[in-house]
Amino acid sequence: MKKTAATRKAVTSLTALALAFLFGINSVIAFAAPAAAGPATTAIEVNGSQAPIQGYNLDGNNYFKLRDLAAAVDVGLEWDAASNTASIDTNGHYKPDPTQLITGNWAPATRARIQDLIDKNANQNRYVCFDFDNTSTIYDIGNALLAYQILNLRFAMEPAVFTETLATELPSLELAIGTNMAGEPVSSAQMIEDLSADYAWLYEQYEGFQGTHDLTYIRASRQYQDFAAKLRWMYEGVGNTFDVSVAYPWSIYLLSGMTPDEVYSLATESNTYWSTYGRYAPDTWTSPADMETSAGMVSVQVDTGISFTDELIDLYRTLEANGFDIYIISASPYDLIHAASGQFGYGVPADHIFAMRCCLDENGRYTNEYNYDWGGEGMYAQTQGPGKSQIITNFIAPKYDGQGPVMVCGDSAGDMNMMTGWMESGDTQLGVIFNRYRNPASDPLTWQASAEAAEQMGQADSRFVLQGRDENNGQLRPFETTILQGKTEEVLVRPAA
């Protein structure tokens, strides 16, 4: 996958390779040292630091192995024995063999701990569990899907069904779920009233429903702008007010009326759109000021861009090459995760993906009801929080004589049950935490594990490791520290409250 900094990387890499030709009068690159060669008389520096590359001197000429240079500057290198050809990919990463992780932007101690676990447990019928949003990716593809749905009015419900769906399983319609721009409390009932009126108008006007106007015309309308801002605002309000067991399925119910194939296709479009968006910063969606509505004027921040990083895709592939089985357990819709896995090279089998599933009606279309009976009556817990551990217990561990995952990768409280549930028994040897600088007040479990990881950084037997990321460019960082969206300073673990 091409990197954000591909141009800079290519220039750096090609410059470093060119140095091998320039050092000495007639320096060249060779795949192996001549038999009678002595030590090279020239050192190589990469980005100002000396590279530990063994060179050879023969008859006054310095020789360096191409694979050593590729490793030093982290470029892809492949050897085709049939054609006797070496191929350099300046947008790729150096990978010694399929069983070894690329260096990439891994924090060195984190990479070393993961590789050590891989080496010690390879080909022993072990398995690894991954969260997906903000773990296997940077940013949340579930949030991105809802934004894409709204931007393109991809809904498959008649107005009456849409209204019913908005109220599904909300414990109270009268409870305030936030405040409008005037500082007034706004309830779910008020939001549903406004959204229902907007949707009814859109349903009559938009050519994708029953109308004649194209999307450009529709997006310019006050009704669409009110609809977009308020549906996204309500998503935030529901999530901030009610338990996750209510909030997580609520947004997925907005896919009601679609077939699994239609959701898969929509997910593919969304993943493609946001992964090529080229920007990782929030947009502001604001409802019109001149509309008489029940909820009033609201505004909401919507993240843009998602990133599928080389390091995580390679981690999946490296685990597979070492004989590990891989499972994804995600609180996003099943078809969304299935689409991303195939699109971006994670390669996880469909039956190894456990994510949120809704019931299907007699026509094979999703309804606004969670499918707790998928795989057996009452077997399919919501795939978030404690439900992730229940999924392992019910569907995965029985395949491995009841054994838990050897490693779990996650980023937040929703992943901590499956990350720690089998640690005391010794089954789970490592939790990999993608550092989002969690708050000890709102996410004490991830914060505590992150603090432990920071204290044990570099220790060979650490239970947790941290991996930093730069939220402004959608890439991992070669450090445990993270740079949060819109910030420039590095942060490790948030101070205790």
Short mmCIF file of C-alpha atoms in Angstrom, two decimals, residues 37-386:
data_model
loop_
_atom_site.label_atom_id
_atom_site.label_comp_id
_atom_site.label_asym_id
_atom_site.label_seq_id
_atom_site.Cartn_x
_atom_site.Cartn_y
_atom_site.Cartn_z
CA ALA A 37 37.07 -9.35 -0.10
CA GLY A 38 38.19 -7.42 2.97
CA PRO A 39 36.23 -4.91 5.05
CA ALA A 40 34.89 -1.87 3.21
CA THR A 41 36.80 1.34 3.69
CA THR A 42 33.69 3.53 3.49
CA ALA A 43 30.83 3.85 5.97
CA ILE A 44 27.24 4.53 4.96
CA GLU A 45 24.98 6.99 6.71
CA VAL A 46 21.19 7.07 6.34
CA ASN A 47 19.48 10.33 7.32
CA GLY A 48 22.58 11.43 9.23
CA SER A 49 23.07 8.23 11.24
CA GLN A 50 25.58 5.53 10.48
CA ALA A 51 23.93 2.37 9.19
CA PRO A 52 25.27 -0.96 10.53
CA ILE A 53 25.93 -2.34 7.05
CA GLN A 54 28.78 -4.77 6.47
CA GLY A 55 30.67 -3.69 3.37
CA TYR A 56 33.47 -5.38 1.47
CA ASN A 57 36.50 -4.06 -0.37
CA LEU A 58 38.04 -5.78 -3.34
CA ASP A 59 40.81 -4.26 -5.42
CA GLY A 60 40.03 -0.80 -4.05
CA ASN A 61 36.31 -0.99 -4.75
CA ASN A 62 33.64 -1.05 -2.04
CA TYR A 63 30.75 -3.53 -2.31
CA PHE A 64 27.50 -3.62 -0.33
CA LYS A 65 24.73 -6.19 -0.32
CA LEU A 66 21.56 -4.86 -1.82
CA ARG A 67 19.43 -6.51 0.86
CA ASP A 68 21.45 -4.75 3.59
CA LEU A 69 20.88 -1.38 1.95
CA ALA A 70 17.19 -2.13 1.46
CA ALA A 71 16.90 -3.00 5.15
CA ALA A 72 18.73 0.17 6.21
CA VAL A 73 16.49 2.50 4.24
CA ASP A 74 13.35 0.33 4.60
CA VAL A 75 12.38 -0.23 0.98
CA GLY A 76 10.72 -3.27 -0.50
CA LEU A 77 13.02 -5.81 -2.15
CA GLU A 78 12.04 -9.00 -3.94
CA TRP A 79 14.18 -11.60 -5.68
CA ASP A 80 12.86 -13.57 -8.65
CA ALA A 81 15.16 -16.55 -9.09
CA ALA A 82 13.49 -17.60 -12.35
CA SER A 83 14.37 -14.36 -14.10
CA ASN A 84 17.44 -13.59 -11.97
CA THR A 85 15.93 -10.20 -11.13
CA ALA A 86 15.90 -8.06 -8.00
CA SER A 87 12.95 -5.67 -7.74
CA ILE A 88 13.06 -2.56 -5.56
CA ASP A 89 9.79 -1.00 -4.38
CA THR A 90 10.49 2.44 -2.97
CA ASN A 91 6.92 2.66 -1.65
CA GLY A 92 7.20 -0.69 0.14
CA HIS A 93 8.97 -1.89 3.27
CA TYR A 94 11.88 -4.26 3.69
CA LYS A 95 10.73 -7.69 4.85
CA PRO A 96 13.47 -10.30 5.45
CA ASP A 97 11.05 -13.19 4.99
CA PRO A 98 7.29 -13.83 5.44
CA THR A 99 7.69 -14.78 9.11
CA GLN A 100 9.27 -11.46 10.15
CA LEU A 101 7.50 -8.15 10.69
CA ILE A 102 8.49 -5.15 8.65
CA THR A 103 10.17 -2.37 10.61
CA GLY A 104 7.98 0.36 9.16
CA ASN A 105 6.75 2.78 11.79
CA TRP A 106 6.52 0.29 14.63
CA ALA A 107 7.89 1.49 17.97
CA PRO A 108 11.04 -0.67 18.15
CA ALA A 109 10.30 -2.16 21.59
CA THR A 110 6.71 -2.88 20.61
CA ARG A 111 7.76 -4.57 17.39
CA ALA A 112 10.40 -6.61 19.23
CA ARG A 113 7.90 -7.82 21.84
CA ILE A 114 5.36 -8.83 19.18
CA GLN A 115 8.01 -10.58 17.07
CA ASP A 116 9.30 -12.45 20.11
CA LEU A 117 5.79 -13.68 20.89
CA ILE A 118 5.34 -14.74 17.27
CA ASP A 119 8.65 -16.62 17.23
CA LYS A 120 7.92 -18.48 20.48
CA ASN A 121 4.35 -19.49 19.59
CA ALA A 122 4.56 -20.07 15.86
CA ASN A 123 2.83 -23.13 14.41
CA GLN A 124 1.43 -24.23 17.79
CA ASN A 125 -2.30 -23.98 17.00
CA ARG A 126 -2.64 -20.58 18.67
CA TYR A 127 -4.85 -17.68 17.65
CA VAL A 128 -4.85 -13.89 17.85
CA CYS A 129 -7.84 -11.54 18.22
CA PHE A 130 -8.03 -8.04 16.78
CA ASP A 131 -10.37 -5.16 17.28
CA PHE A 132 -10.79 -3.26 14.02
CA ASP A 133 -11.72 0.43 14.37
CA ASN A 134 -8.79 2.48 15.67
CA THR A 135 -6.74 -0.71 16.06
CA SER A 136 -6.45 -2.37 12.68
CA THR A 137 -7.16 1.06 11.22
CA ILE A 138 -6.59 4.64 12.22
CA TYR A 139 -9.99 6.23 12.82
CA ASP A 140 -13.36 4.51 12.90
CA ILE A 141 -14.74 2.97 9.71
CA GLY A 142 -18.15 2.56 11.38
CA ASN A 143 -18.39 6.32 11.97
CA ALA A 144 -17.12 6.88 8.43
CA LEU A 145 -19.83 4.62 7.01
CA LEU A 146 -22.58 6.63 8.69
CA ALA A 147 -21.09 9.88 7.36
CA TYR A 148 -20.91 8.39 3.86
CA GLN A 149 -24.49 7.18 4.15
CA ILE A 150 -25.65 10.67 5.08
CA LEU A 151 -23.55 12.44 2.43
CA ASN A 152 -24.99 10.22 -0.28
CA LEU A 153 -28.48 9.60 1.17
CA ARG A 154 -28.01 5.85 1.07
CA PHE A 155 -31.04 4.73 3.04
CA ALA A 156 -33.52 2.00 2.15
CA MET A 157 -36.47 2.83 4.38
CA GLU A 158 -39.81 4.45 3.71
CA PRO A 159 -40.47 7.52 5.90
CA ALA A 160 -42.65 5.71 8.46
CA VAL A 161 -40.05 2.96 8.91
CA PHE A 162 -37.27 5.55 9.20
CA THR A 163 -39.13 7.30 12.03
CA GLU A 164 -39.70 4.00 13.83
CA THR A 165 -36.03 3.06 13.42
CA LEU A 166 -34.80 6.30 14.98
CA ALA A 167 -36.65 5.44 18.19
CA THR A 168 -35.57 1.80 18.34
CA GLU A 169 -34.64 0.67 21.86
CA LEU A 170 -34.01 4.19 23.19
CA PRO A 171 -34.75 4.01 26.94
CA SER A 172 -36.32 7.47 26.95
CA LEU A 173 -37.45 9.73 24.14
CA GLU A 174 -37.94 12.70 26.46
CA LEU A 175 -34.53 12.66 28.13
CA ALA A 176 -32.16 15.38 26.89
CA ILE A 177 -29.32 13.93 24.80
CA GLY A 178 -27.51 17.23 24.32
CA THR A 179 -28.03 20.95 23.83
CA ASN A 180 -28.56 23.04 20.72
CA MET A 181 -26.53 26.09 19.75
CA ALA A 182 -28.76 28.26 21.92
CA GLY A 183 -27.85 26.15 24.93
CA GLU A 184 -31.29 24.59 25.18
CA PRO A 185 -31.69 20.87 26.02
CA VAL A 186 -32.74 18.67 23.12
CA SER A 187 -34.47 15.33 23.50
CA SER A 188 -34.57 12.33 21.18
CA ALA A 189 -38.27 13.06 20.56
CA GLN A 190 -37.45 16.55 19.28
CA MET A 191 -34.70 15.23 17.03
CA ILE A 192 -36.91 12.47 15.66
CA GLU A 193 -39.64 15.02 14.88
CA ASP A 194 -37.24 17.17 12.84
CA LEU A 195 -35.47 14.26 11.15
CA SER A 196 -38.77 12.64 10.19
CA ALA A 197 -39.96 15.85 8.52
CA ASP A 198 -36.65 16.26 6.69
CA TYR A 199 -36.58 12.65 5.54
CA ALA A 200 -40.16 12.79 4.27
CA TRP A 201 -39.27 15.82 2.14
CA LEU A 202 -36.08 14.17 0.87
CA TYR A 203 -37.97 10.98 0.08
CA GLU A 204 -40.34 12.91 -2.17
CA GLN A 205 -37.66 15.02 -3.85
CA TYR A 206 -34.52 12.90 -4.29
CA GLU A 207 -34.22 10.76 -7.42
CA GLY A 208 -32.63 8.01 -5.33
CA PHE A 209 -35.97 7.67 -3.51
CA GLN A 210 -39.19 8.71 -5.26
CA GLY A 211 -38.31 12.18 -6.55
CA THR A 212 -36.64 13.66 -9.63
CA HIS A 213 -33.84 15.86 -8.26
CA ASP A 214 -30.20 14.80 -8.27
CA LEU A 215 -27.92 14.77 -5.25
CA THR A 216 -26.29 18.11 -6.06
CA TYR A 217 -29.68 19.83 -5.96
CA ILE A 218 -30.67 17.98 -2.80
CA ARG A 219 -27.48 18.81 -0.91
CA ALA A 220 -28.11 22.50 -1.48
CA SER A 221 -31.51 22.30 0.18
CA ARG A 222 -32.15 23.44 3.73
CA GLN A 223 -33.96 20.16 4.46
CA TYR A 224 -30.90 18.09 3.55
CA GLN A 225 -28.56 20.30 5.57
CA ASP A 226 -30.86 20.05 8.56
CA PHE A 227 -31.14 16.28 8.10
CA ALA A 228 -27.38 15.72 7.76
CA ALA A 229 -26.39 17.78 10.79
CA LYS A 230 -29.16 16.47 13.04
CA LEU A 231 -28.77 12.77 12.21
CA ARG A 232 -25.04 12.95 12.91
CA TRP A 233 -25.71 15.04 16.02
CA MET A 234 -28.27 12.50 17.25
CA TYR A 235 -25.73 9.71 16.74
CA GLU A 236 -23.35 11.58 19.08
CA GLY A 237 -26.14 12.36 21.53
CA VAL A 238 -27.32 8.77 21.77
CA GLY A 239 -23.74 7.58 22.25
CA ASN A 240 -23.03 10.13 24.97
CA THR A 241 -26.29 9.54 26.85
CA PHE A 242 -27.17 5.87 26.77
CA ASP A 243 -25.27 2.66 27.42
CA VAL A 244 -23.17 1.30 24.58
CA SER A 245 -25.53 -1.68 24.36
CA VAL A 246 -28.10 0.84 23.10
CA ALA A 247 -25.83 3.20 21.19
CA TYR A 248 -23.78 0.67 19.19
CA PRO A 249 -26.68 -1.07 17.46
CA TRP A 250 -28.64 2.19 17.05
CA SER A 251 -26.52 3.42 14.14
CA ILE A 252 -26.46 -0.03 12.55
CA TYR A 253 -30.26 -0.07 12.48
CA LEU A 254 -30.01 2.79 9.96
CA LEU A 255 -28.96 0.10 7.45
CA SER A 256 -32.44 -1.43 7.72
CA GLY A 257 -34.04 -2.36 4.42
CA MET A 258 -30.74 -3.26 2.75
CA THR A 259 -29.55 -6.75 1.87
CA PRO A 260 -26.15 -7.94 3.11
CA ASP A 261 -24.79 -7.55 -0.42
CA GLU A 262 -26.05 -3.97 -0.57
CA VAL A 263 -24.39 -3.12 2.75
CA TYR A 264 -21.17 -4.80 1.57
CA SER A 265 -21.23 -2.68 -1.59
CA LEU A 266 -21.98 0.51 0.39
CA ALA A 267 -19.16 -0.34 2.80
CA THR A 268 -16.72 -0.84 -0.07
CA GLU A 269 -17.63 2.58 -1.47
CA SER A 270 -17.26 4.23 1.93
CA ASN A 271 -13.91 2.60 2.67
CA THR A 272 -12.58 3.65 -0.72
CA TYR A 273 -13.88 7.20 -0.41
CA TRP A 274 -12.54 7.89 3.07
CA SER A 275 -9.21 6.05 2.65
CA THR A 276 -8.41 8.24 -0.37
CA TYR A 277 -9.85 11.42 1.14
CA GLY A 278 -6.39 12.80 1.87
CA ARG A 279 -7.33 14.68 5.01
CA TYR A 280 -7.55 13.71 8.68
CA ALA A 281 -9.40 16.56 10.35
CA PRO A 282 -13.00 17.20 11.37
CA ASP A 283 -15.59 18.94 9.25
CA THR A 284 -18.39 20.90 10.89
CA TRP A 285 -21.96 20.09 9.95
CA THR A 286 -24.44 22.77 11.04
CA SER A 287 -28.20 22.88 10.53
CA PRO A 288 -29.72 26.00 8.93
CA ALA A 289 -30.43 28.96 11.17
CA ASP A 290 -33.61 30.00 9.36
CA MET A 291 -35.70 26.84 9.81
CA GLU A 292 -38.50 26.59 12.36
CA THR A 293 -37.76 23.25 14.00
CA SER A 294 -38.44 21.48 17.27
CA ALA A 295 -34.79 20.95 18.21
CA GLY A 296 -33.45 24.28 17.00
CA MET A 297 -30.07 24.83 15.39
CA VAL A 298 -27.31 22.28 16.09
CA SER A 299 -23.71 21.75 15.03
CA VAL A 300 -21.51 18.66 15.11
CA GLN A 301 -17.91 17.74 14.30
CA VAL A 302 -17.47 14.87 11.82
CA ASP A 303 -14.09 13.18 11.39
CA THR A 304 -12.83 12.72 7.83
CA GLY A 305 -10.40 10.15 6.49
CA ILE A 306 -9.52 6.61 7.54
CA SER A 307 -6.19 4.87 7.19
CA PHE A 308 -5.30 1.21 6.66
CA THR A 309 -1.62 1.15 7.60
CA ASP A 310 1.10 -1.03 6.09
CA GLU A 311 2.24 -2.17 9.53
CA LEU A 312 -1.12 -3.64 10.57
CA ILE A 313 -1.76 -5.34 7.26
CA ASP A 314 1.72 -6.84 7.46
CA LEU A 315 1.09 -7.97 11.05
CA TYR A 316 -1.94 -9.94 9.89
CA ARG A 317 0.07 -11.49 7.04
CA THR A 318 3.06 -12.27 9.28
CA LEU A 319 0.87 -14.00 11.85
CA GLU A 320 -0.67 -16.09 9.10
CA ALA A 321 2.77 -17.04 7.78
CA ASN A 322 3.68 -18.25 11.28
CA GLY A 323 0.66 -20.52 11.55
CA PHE A 324 -1.57 -18.37 13.76
CA ASP A 325 -5.30 -18.20 13.20
CA ILE A 326 -6.64 -14.66 13.14
CA TYR A 327 -10.02 -13.40 14.31
CA ILE A 328 -11.57 -9.94 14.15
CA ILE A 329 -14.12 -8.98 16.81
CA SER A 330 -15.56 -5.55 16.06
CA ALA A 331 -18.48 -3.38 17.15
CA SER A 332 -18.96 -2.18 13.56
CA PRO A 333 -21.40 -3.89 11.14
CA TYR A 334 -20.29 -7.33 9.97
CA ASP A 335 -20.49 -6.52 6.25
CA LEU A 336 -18.36 -3.40 6.74
CA ILE A 337 -15.52 -5.34 8.38
CA HIS A 338 -15.81 -8.15 5.83
CA ALA A 339 -15.50 -5.60 3.00
CA ALA A 340 -12.47 -3.87 4.53
CA SER A 341 -10.69 -7.17 5.18
CA GLY A 342 -10.93 -8.09 1.52
CA GLN A 343 -10.29 -4.61 0.14
CA PHE A 344 -7.10 -3.80 1.99
CA GLY A 345 -5.30 -7.11 2.28
CA TYR A 346 -6.06 -8.29 5.82
CA GLY A 347 -7.31 -11.52 4.31
CA VAL A 348 -9.32 -12.76 7.29
CA PRO A 349 -11.81 -15.51 6.35
CA ALA A 350 -15.47 -14.50 6.53
CA ASP A 351 -16.16 -17.01 9.30
CA HIS A 352 -13.33 -15.55 11.39
CA ILE A 353 -15.02 -12.13 11.52
CA PHE A 354 -17.41 -11.44 14.38
CA ALA A 355 -19.14 -8.08 14.24
CA MET A 356 -22.56 -6.55 14.79
CA ARG A 357 -25.35 -8.45 13.00
CA CYS A 358 -28.98 -7.51 12.58
CA CYS A 359 -31.85 -9.87 11.84
CA LEU A 360 -33.05 -10.42 8.28
CA ASP A 361 -36.69 -10.31 7.21
CA GLU A 362 -38.39 -12.80 4.91
CA ASN A 363 -36.98 -10.92 1.91
CA GLY A 364 -33.41 -11.14 3.13
CA ARG A 365 -33.21 -7.48 4.18
CA TYR A 366 -31.89 -6.18 7.47
CA THR A 367 -34.32 -5.08 10.16
CA ASN A 368 -33.91 -2.86 13.23
CA GLU A 369 -33.37 -5.84 15.52
CA TYR A 370 -30.06 -7.28 16.71
CA ASN A 371 -29.54 -10.96 15.90
CA TYR A 372 -28.69 -12.47 19.27
CA ASP A 373 -29.46 -15.94 17.91
CA TRP A 374 -26.94 -16.04 15.08
CA GLY A 375 -25.03 -19.31 15.48
CA GLY A 376 -27.41 -20.62 18.14
CA GLU A 377 -30.12 -19.36 20.44
CA GLY A 378 -28.76 -16.54 22.60
CA MET A 379 -25.21 -17.29 21.43
CA TYR A 380 -24.37 -14.08 19.59
CA ALA A 381 -23.68 -11.32 22.10
CA GLN A 382 -23.22 -7.74 20.95
CA THR A 383 -19.64 -7.61 19.74
CA GLN A 384 -18.56 -4.85 22.11
CA GLY A 385 -17.27 -4.77 25.68
CA PRO A 386 -17.93 -8.01 27.61
#
